[in-house]
Structure formats: structure tokens, C-alpha cells
mmCIF file of C-alpha atoms (C1' of nucleotides) in Angstrom:
data_model
loop_
_atom_site.group_PDB
_atom_site.id
_atom_site.type_symbol
_atom_site.label_atom_id
_atom_site.label_comp_id
_atom_site.label_asym_id
_atom_site.label_seq_id
_atom_site.Cartn_x
_atom_site.Cartn_y
_atom_site.Cartn_z
ATOM 1 C CA MET Q 83 -142.018 136.183 100.664
ATOM 2 C CA SER Q 84 -139.830 133.246 99.961
ATOM 3 C CA LEU Q 85 -138.906 133.688 96.425
ATOM 4 C CA LYS Q 86 -137.852 136.621 97.422
ATOM 5 C CA TYR Q 87 -135.551 135.650 99.907
ATOM 6 C CA ALA Q 88 -134.520 132.518 97.481
ATOM 7 C CA MET Q 89 -132.915 134.897 95.248
ATOM 8 C CA LEU Q 90 -131.290 137.431 96.928
ATOM 9 C CA GLY Q 91 -129.461 134.713 98.728
ATOM 10 C CA PHE Q 92 -128.066 134.085 95.167
ATOM 11 C CA ILE Q 93 -127.548 137.538 94.459
ATOM 12 C CA ASP Q 94 -125.381 138.059 97.940
ATOM 13 C CA MET Q 95 -123.217 134.723 96.160
ATOM 14 C CA MET Q 96 -122.801 136.698 92.616
ATOM 15 C CA PRO Q 97 -124.511 139.759 90.783
ATOM 16 C CA LEU Q 98 -126.422 138.633 89.071
ATOM 17 C CA THR Q 99 -129.430 139.245 86.002
ATOM 18 C CA GLY Q 100 -132.884 137.902 85.955
ATOM 19 C CA TYR Q 101 -132.078 135.643 83.520
ATOM 20 C CA ASP Q 102 -129.421 134.215 85.378
ATOM 21 C CA LEU Q 103 -131.717 133.371 88.112
ATOM 22 C CA LYS Q 104 -134.243 131.534 85.928
ATOM 23 C CA LYS Q 105 -131.928 129.072 85.003
ATOM 24 C CA MET Q 106 -131.126 128.297 88.634
ATOM 25 C CA PHE Q 107 -134.391 128.236 88.896
ATOM 26 C CA ASP Q 108 -134.605 125.532 86.443
ATOM 27 C CA SER Q 109 -131.213 123.733 87.238
ATOM 28 C CA SER Q 110 -131.603 123.426 91.313
ATOM 29 C CA VAL Q 111 -133.619 125.724 93.326
ATOM 30 C CA LYS Q 112 -136.306 123.691 91.974
ATOM 31 C CA TYR Q 113 -135.902 121.043 94.568
ATOM 32 C CA TYR Q 114 -137.175 123.189 96.807
ATOM 33 C CA TRP Q 115 -139.611 126.617 95.362
ATOM 34 C CA THR Q 116 -140.686 127.252 91.511
ATOM 35 C CA ALA Q 117 -140.517 130.110 89.950
ATOM 36 C CA THR Q 118 -141.506 131.578 86.254
ATOM 37 C CA HIS Q 119 -139.408 134.511 84.562
ATOM 38 C CA SER Q 120 -142.221 136.531 84.591
ATOM 39 C CA GLN Q 121 -142.453 136.458 88.552
ATOM 40 C CA ILE Q 122 -139.339 136.806 88.520
ATOM 41 C CA TYR Q 123 -138.331 139.777 86.970
ATOM 42 C CA ARG Q 124 -141.593 141.544 88.773
ATOM 43 C CA THR Q 125 -139.730 140.027 91.791
ATOM 44 C CA LEU Q 126 -136.666 142.008 91.416
ATOM 45 C CA ASP Q 127 -138.455 145.718 90.446
ATOM 46 C CA GLU Q 128 -139.488 145.339 94.200
ATOM 47 C CA MET Q 129 -136.452 144.202 95.354
ATOM 48 C CA LYS Q 130 -134.918 147.475 93.853
ATOM 49 C CA LYS Q 131 -137.553 149.068 94.971
ATOM 50 C CA GLU Q 132 -137.584 148.154 98.922
ATOM 51 C CA GLY Q 133 -133.560 148.607 98.359
ATOM 52 C CA LEU Q 134 -132.284 145.427 98.757
ATOM 53 C CA ILE Q 135 -130.520 145.128 95.497
ATOM 54 C CA LYS Q 136 -129.605 147.783 93.218
ATOM 55 C CA GLU Q 137 -129.309 147.422 89.162
ATOM 56 C CA GLU Q 138 -125.453 148.188 87.160
ATOM 57 C CA LEU Q 139 -126.341 148.032 83.227
ATOM 58 C CA VAL Q 140 -124.443 146.540 81.263
ATOM 59 C CA HIS Q 141 -124.638 147.523 77.512
ATOM 60 C CA GLN Q 142 -122.577 144.876 75.684
ATOM 61 C CA THR Q 143 -121.996 144.647 71.335
ATOM 62 C CA ASP Q 144 -123.365 141.614 70.665
ATOM 63 C CA LEU Q 145 -125.012 140.102 72.978
ATOM 64 C CA PRO Q 146 -128.568 141.956 74.169
ATOM 65 C CA ASN Q 147 -128.005 144.830 77.125
ATOM 66 C CA LYS Q 148 -128.687 143.573 80.468
ATOM 67 C CA LYS Q 149 -129.180 144.275 83.941
ATOM 68 C CA LEU Q 150 -127.340 142.718 86.476
ATOM 69 C CA TYR Q 151 -128.293 143.042 90.360
ATOM 70 C CA HIS Q 152 -126.667 143.348 92.877
ATOM 71 C CA ILE Q 153 -127.322 142.976 96.594
ATOM 72 C CA THR Q 154 -127.352 145.609 99.235
ATOM 73 C CA ALA Q 155 -126.341 146.664 102.521
ATOM 74 C CA LYS Q 156 -129.849 146.290 103.903
ATOM 75 C CA GLY Q 157 -130.671 143.276 102.087
ATOM 76 C CA LYS Q 158 -127.666 140.909 103.600
ATOM 77 C CA GLU Q 159 -129.076 142.096 106.400
ATOM 78 C CA GLN Q 160 -132.768 141.624 105.632
ATOM 79 C CA LEU Q 161 -131.509 138.136 104.132
ATOM 80 C CA THR Q 162 -129.864 137.364 107.821
ATOM 81 C CA LYS Q 163 -132.936 138.291 109.786
ATOM 82 C CA TRP Q 164 -135.262 136.527 107.585
ATOM 83 C CA VAL Q 165 -133.725 133.302 107.802
ATOM 84 C CA LYS Q 166 -134.087 132.696 111.336
ATOM 85 C CA GLU Q 167 -138.224 133.277 111.432
ATOM 86 C CA PRO Q 168 -140.381 130.557 112.394
ATOM 87 C CA THR Q 169 -142.639 129.717 109.903
ATOM 88 C CA GLU Q 170 -145.712 128.319 109.832
ATOM 89 C CA LEU Q 171 -146.194 124.879 108.307
ATOM 90 C CA PRO Q 172 -147.526 124.809 104.721
ATOM 91 C CA PRO Q 173 -151.281 124.579 104.112
ATOM 92 C CA VAL Q 174 -152.076 120.942 102.976
ATOM 93 C CA ARG Q 175 -153.253 120.863 99.330
ATOM 94 C CA HIS Q 176 -153.095 117.486 97.697
ATOM 95 C CA GLU Q 177 -155.179 117.049 94.836
ATOM 96 C CA LEU Q 178 -154.412 113.189 94.751
ATOM 97 C CA LEU Q 179 -156.570 112.954 97.983
ATOM 98 C CA VAL Q 180 -159.312 114.635 96.010
ATOM 99 C CA GLN Q 181 -159.518 112.612 93.819
ATOM 100 C CA LEU Q 182 -159.175 109.672 96.026
ATOM 101 C CA SER Q 183 -162.167 110.775 98.789
ATOM 102 C CA TRP Q 184 -164.823 110.671 96.494
ATOM 103 C CA ALA Q 185 -163.277 107.952 93.977
ATOM 104 C CA ASP Q 186 -165.689 105.331 95.067
ATOM 105 C CA ARG Q 187 -167.900 106.083 92.593
ATOM 106 C CA LEU Q 188 -165.628 104.645 90.373
ATOM 107 C CA PRO Q 189 -164.619 100.860 89.273
ATOM 108 C CA ASN Q 190 -161.425 99.233 91.411
ATOM 109 C CA ASN Q 191 -159.651 98.495 88.353
ATOM 110 C CA GLN Q 192 -160.168 103.001 87.294
ATOM 111 C CA ILE Q 193 -158.383 103.725 90.640
ATOM 112 C CA ILE Q 194 -155.950 101.866 90.728
ATOM 113 C CA ALA Q 195 -155.469 103.215 86.886
ATOM 114 C CA ARG Q 196 -155.155 106.706 88.808
ATOM 115 C CA LEU Q 197 -152.991 105.708 91.413
ATOM 116 C CA GLU Q 198 -151.369 103.581 88.635
ATOM 117 C CA ASN Q 199 -150.255 107.258 86.972
ATOM 118 C CA TYR Q 200 -149.732 108.353 89.586
ATOM 119 C CA LYS Q 201 -146.759 106.202 91.033
ATOM 120 C CA LEU Q 202 -145.534 106.652 87.721
ATOM 121 C CA LYS Q 203 -144.959 110.773 88.014
ATOM 122 C CA ILE Q 204 -143.317 109.692 91.649
ATOM 123 C CA GLU Q 205 -140.745 107.217 90.175
ATOM 124 C CA GLU Q 206 -139.885 110.223 87.609
ATOM 125 C CA ARG Q 207 -139.182 112.833 90.185
ATOM 126 C CA LEU Q 208 -138.070 110.698 92.326
ATOM 127 C CA ASN Q 209 -135.262 110.309 89.529
ATOM 128 C CA MET Q 210 -134.874 113.398 88.570
ATOM 129 C CA TYR Q 211 -133.645 113.731 92.687
ATOM 130 C CA GLU Q 212 -131.360 110.829 92.741
ATOM 131 C CA GLN Q 213 -130.021 111.673 89.375
ATOM 132 C CA GLU Q 214 -128.676 115.189 91.469
ATOM 133 C CA ASN Q 215 -126.369 113.367 94.082
ATOM 134 C CA ASN Q 216 -123.716 113.815 92.800
ATOM 135 C CA ASN Q 217 -124.717 117.346 92.671
ATOM 136 C CA LYS Q 218 -124.205 120.625 91.313
ATOM 137 C CA PHE Q 219 -125.247 122.782 93.693
ATOM 138 C CA ALA Q 220 -122.958 120.808 96.723
ATOM 139 C CA HIS Q 221 -120.012 122.263 93.886
ATOM 140 C CA MET Q 222 -120.582 125.399 94.619
ATOM 141 C CA SER Q 223 -120.624 125.920 98.390
ATOM 142 C CA ARG Q 224 -118.997 128.008 99.924
ATOM 143 C CA THR Q 225 -118.159 126.155 103.422
ATOM 144 C CA PRO Q 226 -118.132 122.657 104.570
ATOM 145 C CA ARG Q 227 -121.502 123.748 105.899
ATOM 146 C CA GLU Q 228 -123.129 125.298 103.428
ATOM 147 C CA ARG Q 229 -122.094 121.984 101.793
ATOM 148 C CA PHE Q 230 -124.161 120.006 104.106
ATOM 149 C CA LEU Q 231 -127.301 122.244 104.313
ATOM 150 C CA TRP Q 232 -127.903 122.187 100.888
ATOM 151 C CA GLU Q 233 -127.254 118.089 100.297
ATOM 152 C CA SER Q 234 -130.417 117.821 103.274
ATOM 153 C CA ILE Q 235 -132.290 119.846 101.446
ATOM 154 C CA LEU Q 236 -131.778 117.240 97.984
ATOM 155 C CA LYS Q 237 -132.134 114.551 100.084
ATOM 156 C CA ASN Q 238 -135.578 115.999 101.775
ATOM 157 C CA GLY Q 239 -137.544 115.792 98.565
ATOM 158 C CA ILE Q 240 -135.443 112.453 98.020
ATOM 159 C CA MET Q 241 -137.330 110.990 100.644
ATOM 160 C CA SER Q 242 -140.701 112.489 100.516
ATOM 161 C CA TYR Q 243 -141.053 110.676 97.223
ATOM 162 C CA LYS Q 244 -139.623 107.706 98.417
ATOM 163 C CA ALA Q 245 -142.113 108.008 101.029
ATOM 164 C CA GLU Q 246 -144.718 108.619 99.233
ATOM 165 C CA LEU Q 247 -144.076 105.843 96.320
ATOM 166 C CA LYS Q 248 -144.012 103.485 99.540
ATOM 167 C CA TRP Q 249 -147.400 105.071 100.631
ATOM 168 C CA VAL Q 250 -148.632 104.263 97.021
ATOM 169 C CA ASN Q 251 -147.678 101.013 96.210
ATOM 170 C CA ASP Q 252 -149.792 100.147 99.666
ATOM 171 C CA THR Q 253 -152.351 101.679 99.078
ATOM 172 C CA ILE Q 254 -152.857 99.464 95.143
ATOM 173 C CA LYS Q 255 -152.355 96.809 96.897
ATOM 174 C CA GLY Q 256 -154.813 97.144 99.422
ATOM 175 C CA LEU Q 257 -157.370 98.036 97.036
ATOM 176 C CA LYS Q 258 -156.953 94.999 95.122
ATOM 177 C CA ASN Q 259 -156.975 92.578 98.095
ATOM 178 C CA LEU Q 260 -159.987 94.618 98.963
ATOM 179 C CA MET V 653 -160.517 123.141 90.185
ATOM 180 C CA SER V 654 -159.844 120.719 93.419
ATOM 181 C CA LEU V 655 -162.369 122.656 96.131
ATOM 182 C CA LYS V 656 -165.234 122.840 93.459
ATOM 183 C CA TYR V 657 -164.462 118.899 93.311
ATOM 184 C CA ALA V 658 -163.784 118.419 96.661
ATOM 185 C CA MET V 659 -167.077 120.615 98.476
ATOM 186 C CA LEU V 660 -169.326 118.456 95.078
ATOM 187 C CA GLY V 661 -169.014 115.593 96.999
ATOM 188 C CA PHE V 662 -169.808 116.247 99.889
ATOM 189 C CA ILE V 663 -172.972 118.216 98.275
ATOM 190 C CA ASP V 664 -173.617 114.597 96.641
ATOM 191 C CA MET V 665 -173.196 113.273 100.022
ATOM 192 C CA MET V 666 -176.091 115.480 101.204
ATOM 193 C CA PRO V 667 -177.482 119.450 100.501
ATOM 194 C CA LEU V 668 -175.403 121.128 102.167
ATOM 195 C CA THR V 669 -174.485 124.826 103.086
ATOM 196 C CA GLY V 670 -171.638 126.953 103.419
ATOM 197 C CA TYR V 671 -171.278 127.246 106.217
ATOM 198 C CA ASP V 672 -171.364 123.411 106.828
ATOM 199 C CA LEU V 673 -168.942 123.208 104.724
ATOM 200 C CA LYS V 674 -166.535 125.195 106.390
ATOM 201 C CA LYS V 675 -167.347 122.928 109.126
ATOM 202 C CA MET V 676 -166.600 119.961 107.482
ATOM 203 C CA PHE V 677 -163.143 121.238 105.979
ATOM 204 C CA ASP V 678 -162.244 122.100 109.204
ATOM 205 C CA SER V 679 -162.507 119.543 110.695
ATOM 206 C CA SER V 680 -161.702 116.597 108.016
ATOM 207 C CA VAL V 681 -160.864 117.831 104.537
ATOM 208 C CA LYS V 682 -157.977 119.991 106.419
ATOM 209 C CA TYR V 683 -155.780 116.645 105.765
ATOM 210 C CA TYR V 684 -155.687 116.754 102.288
ATOM 211 C CA TRP V 685 -157.604 120.242 101.081
ATOM 212 C CA THR V 686 -158.211 123.595 102.995
ATOM 213 C CA ALA V 687 -160.392 126.789 102.421
ATOM 214 C CA THR V 688 -161.418 129.606 103.712
ATOM 215 C CA HIS V 689 -165.037 130.895 104.345
ATOM 216 C CA SER V 690 -164.768 133.278 101.183
ATOM 217 C CA GLN V 691 -163.473 131.011 99.179
ATOM 218 C CA ILE V 692 -166.256 128.637 99.586
ATOM 219 C CA TYR V 693 -168.929 131.193 99.322
ATOM 220 C CA ARG V 694 -167.577 132.125 96.168
ATOM 221 C CA THR V 695 -166.920 128.753 94.853
ATOM 222 C CA LEU V 696 -170.554 128.029 95.695
ATOM 223 C CA ASP V 697 -171.374 131.172 93.216
ATOM 224 C CA GLU V 698 -169.647 129.860 90.631
ATOM 225 C CA MET V 699 -170.816 126.496 91.074
ATOM 226 C CA LYS V 700 -174.317 127.394 91.053
ATOM 227 C CA LYS V 701 -173.396 128.954 87.716
ATOM 228 C CA GLU V 702 -172.160 126.297 85.971
ATOM 229 C CA GLY V 703 -174.962 124.508 86.798
ATOM 230 C CA LEU V 704 -172.817 121.486 88.823
ATOM 231 C CA ILE V 705 -175.433 122.353 92.285
ATOM 232 C CA LYS V 706 -178.476 124.363 92.606
ATOM 233 C CA GLU V 707 -179.707 126.855 95.206
ATOM 234 C CA GLU V 708 -183.088 126.513 98.448
ATOM 235 C CA LEU V 709 -183.816 129.214 100.554
ATOM 236 C CA VAL V 710 -184.815 127.801 103.639
ATOM 237 C CA HIS V 711 -186.186 130.249 106.121
ATOM 238 C CA GLN V 712 -185.632 130.084 109.705
ATOM 239 C CA THR V 713 -187.215 131.611 112.547
ATOM 240 C CA ASP V 714 -185.323 131.863 115.374
ATOM 241 C CA LEU V 715 -181.571 131.349 113.426
ATOM 242 C CA PRO V 716 -180.763 133.722 110.446
ATOM 243 C CA ASN V 717 -181.777 131.931 106.485
ATOM 244 C CA LYS V 718 -179.720 129.836 104.946
ATOM 245 C CA LYS V 719 -178.591 128.560 101.113
ATOM 246 C CA LEU V 720 -178.742 124.871 101.196
ATOM 247 C CA TYR V 721 -177.211 123.345 97.214
ATOM 248 C CA HIS V 722 -177.893 120.070 95.728
ATOM 249 C CA ILE V 723 -175.542 118.688 93.223
ATOM 250 C CA THR V 724 -177.377 117.995 90.019
ATOM 251 C CA ALA V 725 -177.414 115.642 87.520
ATOM 252 C CA LYS V 726 -174.369 117.662 85.671
ATOM 253 C CA GLY V 727 -172.522 118.172 88.570
ATOM 254 C CA LYS V 728 -172.883 114.475 89.200
ATOM 255 C CA GLU V 729 -171.809 113.834 85.743
ATOM 256 C CA GLN V 730 -168.663 116.201 85.853
ATOM 257 C CA LEU V 731 -167.503 114.869 89.910
ATOM 258 C CA THR V 732 -167.151 111.516 87.998
ATOM 259 C CA LYS V 733 -165.101 112.754 85.438
ATOM 260 C CA TRP V 734 -162.796 114.959 87.597
ATOM 261 C CA VAL V 735 -161.893 111.809 90.397
ATOM 262 C CA LYS V 736 -160.219 109.841 86.752
ATOM 263 C CA GLU V 737 -158.433 112.517 85.209
ATOM 264 C CA PRO V 738 -154.296 112.363 85.202
ATOM 265 C CA THR V 739 -153.110 115.264 87.186
ATOM 266 C CA GLU V 740 -149.038 117.281 87.773
ATOM 267 C CA LEU V 741 -146.621 116.826 90.657
ATOM 268 C CA PRO V 742 -148.064 120.037 91.956
ATOM 269 C CA PRO V 743 -145.005 122.957 92.173
ATOM 270 C CA VAL V 744 -142.131 122.344 94.937
ATOM 271 C CA ARG V 745 -142.653 125.009 97.613
ATOM 272 C CA HIS V 746 -141.070 124.562 100.400
ATOM 273 C CA GLU V 747 -140.717 127.444 103.083
ATOM 274 C CA LEU V 748 -137.965 125.998 105.223
ATOM 275 C CA LEU V 749 -135.207 124.478 102.952
ATOM 276 C CA VAL V 750 -135.362 128.173 102.233
ATOM 277 C CA GLN V 751 -134.090 129.038 105.005
ATOM 278 C CA LEU V 752 -131.986 126.263 104.821
ATOM 279 C CA SER V 753 -130.475 127.041 101.530
ATOM 280 C CA TRP V 754 -129.024 130.573 103.268
ATOM 281 C CA ALA V 755 -128.573 129.441 107.066
ATOM 282 C CA ASP V 756 -124.453 129.210 106.587
ATOM 283 C CA ARG V 757 -124.501 133.239 107.374
ATOM 284 C CA LEU V 758 -126.185 131.740 111.490
ATOM 285 C CA PRO V 759 -124.278 130.362 113.857
ATOM 286 C CA ASN V 760 -125.052 126.807 114.132
ATOM 287 C CA ASN V 761 -127.134 127.190 117.381
ATOM 288 C CA GLN V 762 -129.121 129.464 115.814
ATOM 289 C CA ILE V 763 -129.717 127.721 112.420
ATOM 290 C CA ILE V 764 -130.585 124.582 115.240
ATOM 291 C CA ALA V 765 -133.348 126.702 116.986
ATOM 292 C CA ARG V 766 -134.517 127.245 113.601
ATOM 293 C CA LEU V 767 -134.897 123.040 112.880
ATOM 294 C CA GLU V 768 -136.231 122.576 116.529
ATOM 295 C CA ASN V 769 -139.011 125.189 115.744
ATOM 296 C CA TYR V 770 -140.275 123.790 113.291
ATOM 297 C CA LYS V 771 -139.830 119.631 114.391
ATOM 298 C CA LEU V 772 -142.338 120.820 117.598
ATOM 299 C CA LYS V 773 -144.585 122.081 115.148
ATOM 300 C CA ILE V 774 -144.390 118.637 112.595
ATOM 301 C CA GLU V 775 -144.752 116.804 116.264
ATOM 302 C CA GLU V 776 -148.245 118.711 116.056
ATOM 303 C CA ARG V 777 -149.717 118.288 112.901
ATOM 304 C CA LEU V 778 -148.651 114.152 113.307
ATOM 305 C CA ASN V 779 -150.248 114.120 116.971
ATOM 306 C CA MET V 780 -153.549 115.386 115.251
ATOM 307 C CA TYR V 781 -153.541 113.176 112.866
ATOM 308 C CA GLU V 782 -153.310 110.711 114.411
ATOM 309 C CA GLN V 783 -155.953 111.587 116.784
ATOM 310 C CA GLU V 784 -157.726 111.358 113.729
ATOM 311 C CA ASN V 785 -156.943 107.469 113.855
ATOM 312 C CA ASN V 786 -160.108 105.861 115.232
ATOM 313 C CA ASN V 787 -162.144 108.343 113.195
ATOM 314 C CA LYS V 788 -164.704 111.122 112.522
ATOM 315 C CA PHE V 789 -163.960 110.411 108.643
ATOM 316 C CA ALA V 790 -164.256 106.780 108.430
ATOM 317 C CA HIS V 791 -167.748 106.067 110.025
ATOM 318 C CA MET V 792 -169.722 108.338 107.810
ATOM 319 C CA SER V 793 -167.945 105.815 104.561
ATOM 320 C CA ARG V 794 -171.009 104.545 102.591
ATOM 321 C CA THR V 795 -169.347 101.457 101.433
ATOM 322 C CA PRO V 796 -165.630 99.723 102.857
ATOM 323 C CA ARG V 797 -164.068 100.472 100.068
ATOM 324 C CA GLU V 798 -165.070 104.400 100.479
ATOM 325 C CA ARG V 799 -164.026 103.729 104.229
ATOM 326 C CA PHE V 800 -160.223 101.901 103.069
ATOM 327 C CA LEU V 801 -159.722 105.590 100.929
ATOM 328 C CA TRP V 802 -160.831 107.920 103.716
ATOM 329 C CA GLU V 803 -158.214 105.745 105.071
ATOM 330 C CA SER V 804 -155.832 105.807 102.761
ATOM 331 C CA ILE V 805 -155.835 109.129 103.429
ATOM 332 C CA LEU V 806 -155.037 109.882 106.568
ATOM 333 C CA LYS V 807 -152.589 107.769 106.151
ATOM 334 C CA ASN V 808 -150.486 109.651 103.901
ATOM 335 C CA GLY V 809 -150.399 112.481 106.302
ATOM 336 C CA ILE V 810 -149.364 110.471 109.072
ATOM 337 C CA MET V 811 -146.555 108.858 106.671
ATOM 338 C CA SER V 812 -145.514 112.115 105.203
ATOM 339 C CA TYR V 813 -144.926 113.748 108.589
ATOM 340 C CA LYS V 814 -143.335 110.691 110.224
ATOM 341 C CA ALA V 815 -141.289 111.672 106.543
ATOM 342 C CA GLU V 816 -140.403 114.539 107.416
ATOM 343 C CA LEU V 817 -139.823 113.957 111.194
ATOM 344 C CA LYS V 818 -137.135 111.738 110.418
ATOM 345 C CA TRP V 819 -135.325 114.052 108.380
ATOM 346 C CA VAL V 820 -135.160 116.935 110.964
ATOM 347 C CA ASN V 821 -134.122 114.792 112.819
ATOM 348 C CA ASP V 822 -131.238 113.576 111.012
ATOM 349 C CA THR V 823 -130.083 116.753 109.670
ATOM 350 C CA ILE V 824 -129.951 118.207 113.057
ATOM 351 C CA LYS V 825 -127.741 115.407 114.451
ATOM 352 C CA GLY V 826 -125.881 116.156 111.306
ATOM 353 C CA LEU V 827 -125.015 119.508 111.802
ATOM 354 C CA LYS V 828 -123.901 118.375 115.884
ATOM 355 C CA ASN V 829 -121.862 116.510 114.835
ATOM 356 C CA LEU V 830 -120.130 118.553 111.823
ATOM 357 C "C1'" DC D 598 -172.690 141.139 129.569
ATOM 358 C "C1'" DT D 599 -169.997 139.017 127.142
ATOM 359 C "C1'" DG D 600 -168.738 135.692 123.703
ATOM 360 C "C1'" DC D 601 -169.668 131.498 120.916
ATOM 361 C "C1'" DC D 602 -172.847 129.727 117.647
ATOM 362 C "C1'" DC D 603 -175.384 130.882 113.226
ATOM 363 C "C1'" DA D 604 -174.813 132.946 108.731
ATOM 364 C "C1'" DT D 605 -174.137 135.484 104.686
ATOM 365 C "C1'" DG D 606 -170.851 138.308 102.370
ATOM 366 C "C1'" DT D 607 -167.463 142.162 99.509
ATOM 367 C "C1'" DA D 608 -163.187 144.151 98.839
ATOM 368 C "C1'" DA D 609 -157.998 144.739 99.021
ATOM 369 C "C1'" DA D 610 -154.079 142.750 98.937
ATOM 370 C "C1'" DT D 611 -150.780 138.524 97.674
ATOM 371 C "C1'" DG D 612 -148.868 135.376 94.961
ATOM 372 C "C1'" DG D 613 -148.281 132.941 91.279
ATOM 373 C "C1'" DT D 614 -149.447 130.390 85.628
ATOM 374 C "C1'" DT D 615 -150.126 131.797 81.206
ATOM 375 C "C1'" DA D 616 -150.018 134.636 77.313
ATOM 376 C "C1'" DC D 617 -148.825 138.054 74.412
ATOM 377 C "C1'" DA D 618 -144.526 140.218 72.759
ATOM 378 C "C1'" DT D 619 -140.061 141.091 70.901
ATOM 379 C "C1'" DG D 620 -135.761 140.867 68.633
ATOM 380 C "C1'" DA D 621 -130.058 139.939 67.220
ATOM 381 C "C1'" DT D 622 -126.722 136.035 67.796
ATOM 382 C "C1'" DT D 623 -125.005 131.582 67.139
ATOM 383 C "C1'" DG D 624 -124.443 126.520 65.903
ATOM 384 C "C1'" DA D 625 -125.834 122.701 63.167
ATOM 385 C "C1'" DT O 163 -132.856 127.961 57.566
ATOM 386 C "C1'" DC O 164 -134.118 126.371 62.131
ATOM 387 C "C1'" DA O 165 -133.675 126.034 67.051
ATOM 388 C "C1'" DA O 166 -131.631 127.286 70.365
ATOM 389 C "C1'" DT O 167 -129.879 130.885 73.784
ATOM 390 C "C1'" DC O 168 -129.407 135.496 75.560
ATOM 391 C "C1'" DA O 169 -132.382 139.551 77.343
ATOM 392 C "C1'" DT O 170 -136.502 141.711 78.891
ATOM 393 C "C1'" DG O 171 -140.675 142.614 80.192
ATOM 394 C "C1'" DT O 172 -146.253 143.257 80.135
ATOM 395 C "C1'" DA O 173 -150.791 142.149 81.046
ATOM 396 C "C1'" DA O 174 -155.043 138.844 81.970
ATOM 397 C "C1'" DC O 175 -156.432 136.251 84.832
ATOM 398 C "C1'" DC O 176 -156.570 132.725 88.900
ATOM 399 C "C1'" DA O 177 -156.516 130.904 93.920
ATOM 400 C "C1'" DT O 178 -155.962 132.312 97.827
ATOM 401 C "C1'" DT O 179 -155.802 135.441 102.631
ATOM 402 C "C1'" DT O 180 -157.066 138.848 105.431
ATOM 403 C "C1'" DA O 181 -159.818 142.003 106.660
ATOM 404 C "C1'" DC O 182 -164.110 144.199 107.012
ATOM 405 C "C1'" DA O 183 -168.982 144.078 107.975
ATOM 406 C "C1'" DT O 184 -173.735 142.020 110.161
ATOM 407 C "C1'" DG O 185 -176.566 139.996 113.214
ATOM 408 C "C1'" DG O 186 -179.978 137.569 116.374
ATOM 409 C "C1'" DG O 187 -180.263 133.827 120.234
ATOM 410 C "C1'" DC O 188 -178.723 131.331 123.970
ATOM 411 C "C1'" DA O 189 -175.825 130.186 127.617
ATOM 412 C "C1'" DG O 190 -172.967 130.949 131.670
#
DNA sequence: CTGCCCATGTAAATGGTTACATGATTGA
DNA sequence: TCAATCATGTAACCATTTACATGGGCAG
């Protein structure tokens, strides 16, 4: 569901190809949703069948032909409806915590090594978010409120990785003092 | 992968049925992984085929017969190996943020309503975590270090929902002052 | 007599990943 | 001549959800 509407919102800003969408997912959308190109092309087909978008074939001479997708009236309507809908909190699935839950079978240094590796990955991710701060995504915003919303999305990621980082530091410290 | 090892760790503590495992997932494991009974039964079959566990049929007279699963030497070995393995950060998928990204098509009060509803769900979840604090799961721990690890798992959830709550409050405030 | 607990499963569908597959143009 | 960019897709697989399915015992 989310993927469909994540895509539809962009197509509503301007007509786009699957290729364009993939680039957007890799640059900015990745801060709140991820997708591969195979998923994007499949989802575009479904959206076309549902009448949310329509296809325009664009013939090019020196570049491969492409399919530009435009939003339909039905598409706009459905998007507006969807953004209002209450959703459930996602099911919790935290692989590192599963590992920690049975980590007592390891010597302390191996548990700590595992946590240090996790910490490194969180730090990398956090850097990526913070470098985005004066950001691609805010400069495309159509209104000040949209700009505020997009900045809030980025902040959500930053605060959540910061909290995770603090937790992992505390946990490492706790293990060392045990 | 995680599901398999989440289950295997419990079977390592004591022989269990699929039904037992489901109850554990619903009571404590849900703080770091979730699963339905259909998934659990299927995964038990796979684990049996892989030789990580073996099945013992238990005939009961006044209750339905059941299948108790025991861990094998291979199971223990694989579990120890798995808990050490570095893992990737999970792909980001945050449905509310997708909604926020296109919420500029709504009037302010509707965006705020959406966020208030989300806030309520976070608060409920946080309450659930905090009520677990003098907890089922710590009293089953086999060593002080295991107890520490299990408490850390719970703290991870608490800190992450607290951070989310702070973010949603800030975002609501920001929208009101815009 | 109703509904919960015990205890097991299967089938279909959804959503996502990974691998396979093609091919022209352009810049280093 | 090598790699990247543009541009599209399919197929197989894996993980998860939801719905379908059964049935005895026991407490209120």
C-alpha cells in the first residue's frame, strides 16, 4: 500500500518514468521507504490497471524509448483519501535484539564486538541523514508547510538513529561494568 | 532467518511445542520480533528438516496430542554461530512518514488529527512496554548477564517509542505554529 | 450452551528481494 | 575500450498475513 502512494505523490508533482522514480527512491525517499526497480515497475503496472495513472509512450532517437506516467483524477482522489487513513504501528522486527536475546552463550568480548559493529552502522546511517540536512528534498517543496513536513521526515530518522546510538553505547558500557 | 533463531533459543532453554512458542511470542518475544502461528508451525517443519531440532510425539488423553521439539547438537552449534554474525540495518519503511510526505494536500487540522492518532498508538505501545518493566522475561533468565541483556532489549523499545513520542509532539507543535 | 483453552495444520494472497536479461550512447 | 547512464522488464524465491479448517474438554 505505502509504496503505491509514495510513488503516486511524485507522479502527482510531475509525470515520471519508472527509472525516474527509482532514482528518487535512491536519493530521498529512502529516508522513509525503500524499493527496488523490479518492485517499482510491477507497481506501476498495477496502478495503471487500477486507473490511478495513465501511460504516455515517449519515443526517443538517441536514448531508449520510455513510458511517462501521469496521474489521473481518480489517482489524486485516492491519494488524498489514503493520506488521512489511520494506520497500525508496524510489527516490531529487530534482528540485533534477537541476537542479543541469545547472546549469553558468547564470551563478553564477542557480544561487545557485535554491538560495536552495530554502532558503526548506525553512525554511518546517521551521517548520511545529517549530510542531507540542507537538503535536496526541501528545495523541491511547493509550499512552506510541505517544506516543514519534509524536514520533519528527515528529523524523524535523525532522532531515531540518535536514540539507537545512545542505547547501544549504554548497553556496551553496561556489559563492560557487569 | 531471525524467526528461526528466535525460536531455536527458546527450544534450547526447554523442549516446546508450536503452541508454547506462539504464547511466548505473544507475551514477551513481541518486544523484538512478531510471528503468527502459521509461520511458527511452518518454520518448525523447516528446522526439523535442517536437523536443528527433533520432534517428540506426546500422546495425551484429555487434551489433544502434541509435538514437543528438542534442540539437537547441530541446532546449538548453529545458534551460537548465528548470534555472532554481523547483520545489515533493516530497510526503512515508515508508513506514517509516507503519509506525511504528501499531507500538504490536507487542511492543517486533518494533518494534526492524523498525528494525534499516531501519538495515541505510540503512547499505548509505550505503556505496554513500561508495564513489562518488573518483568516476566527477566525472571526466567539463567545468568545475571542474560538478565541484563533481556532488560536491555526492553529498554531499546522504551527508548525508541519515547523518542518517537517526542518527535510527534514537536511536529504537532510545529504545525500549529506554522 | 457459549466461549475459551488446548493443539494442530493448509491455502491463497501480498509484498519484497535477487537474479536473469537486453542494448544503445556517451564520456574518460 | 571500459564503465556509467538511460530504460525496460521477467522469473524465481522468500517471508509474512489472512483466511479456512478441525475438535475435545472445561468453566461460567
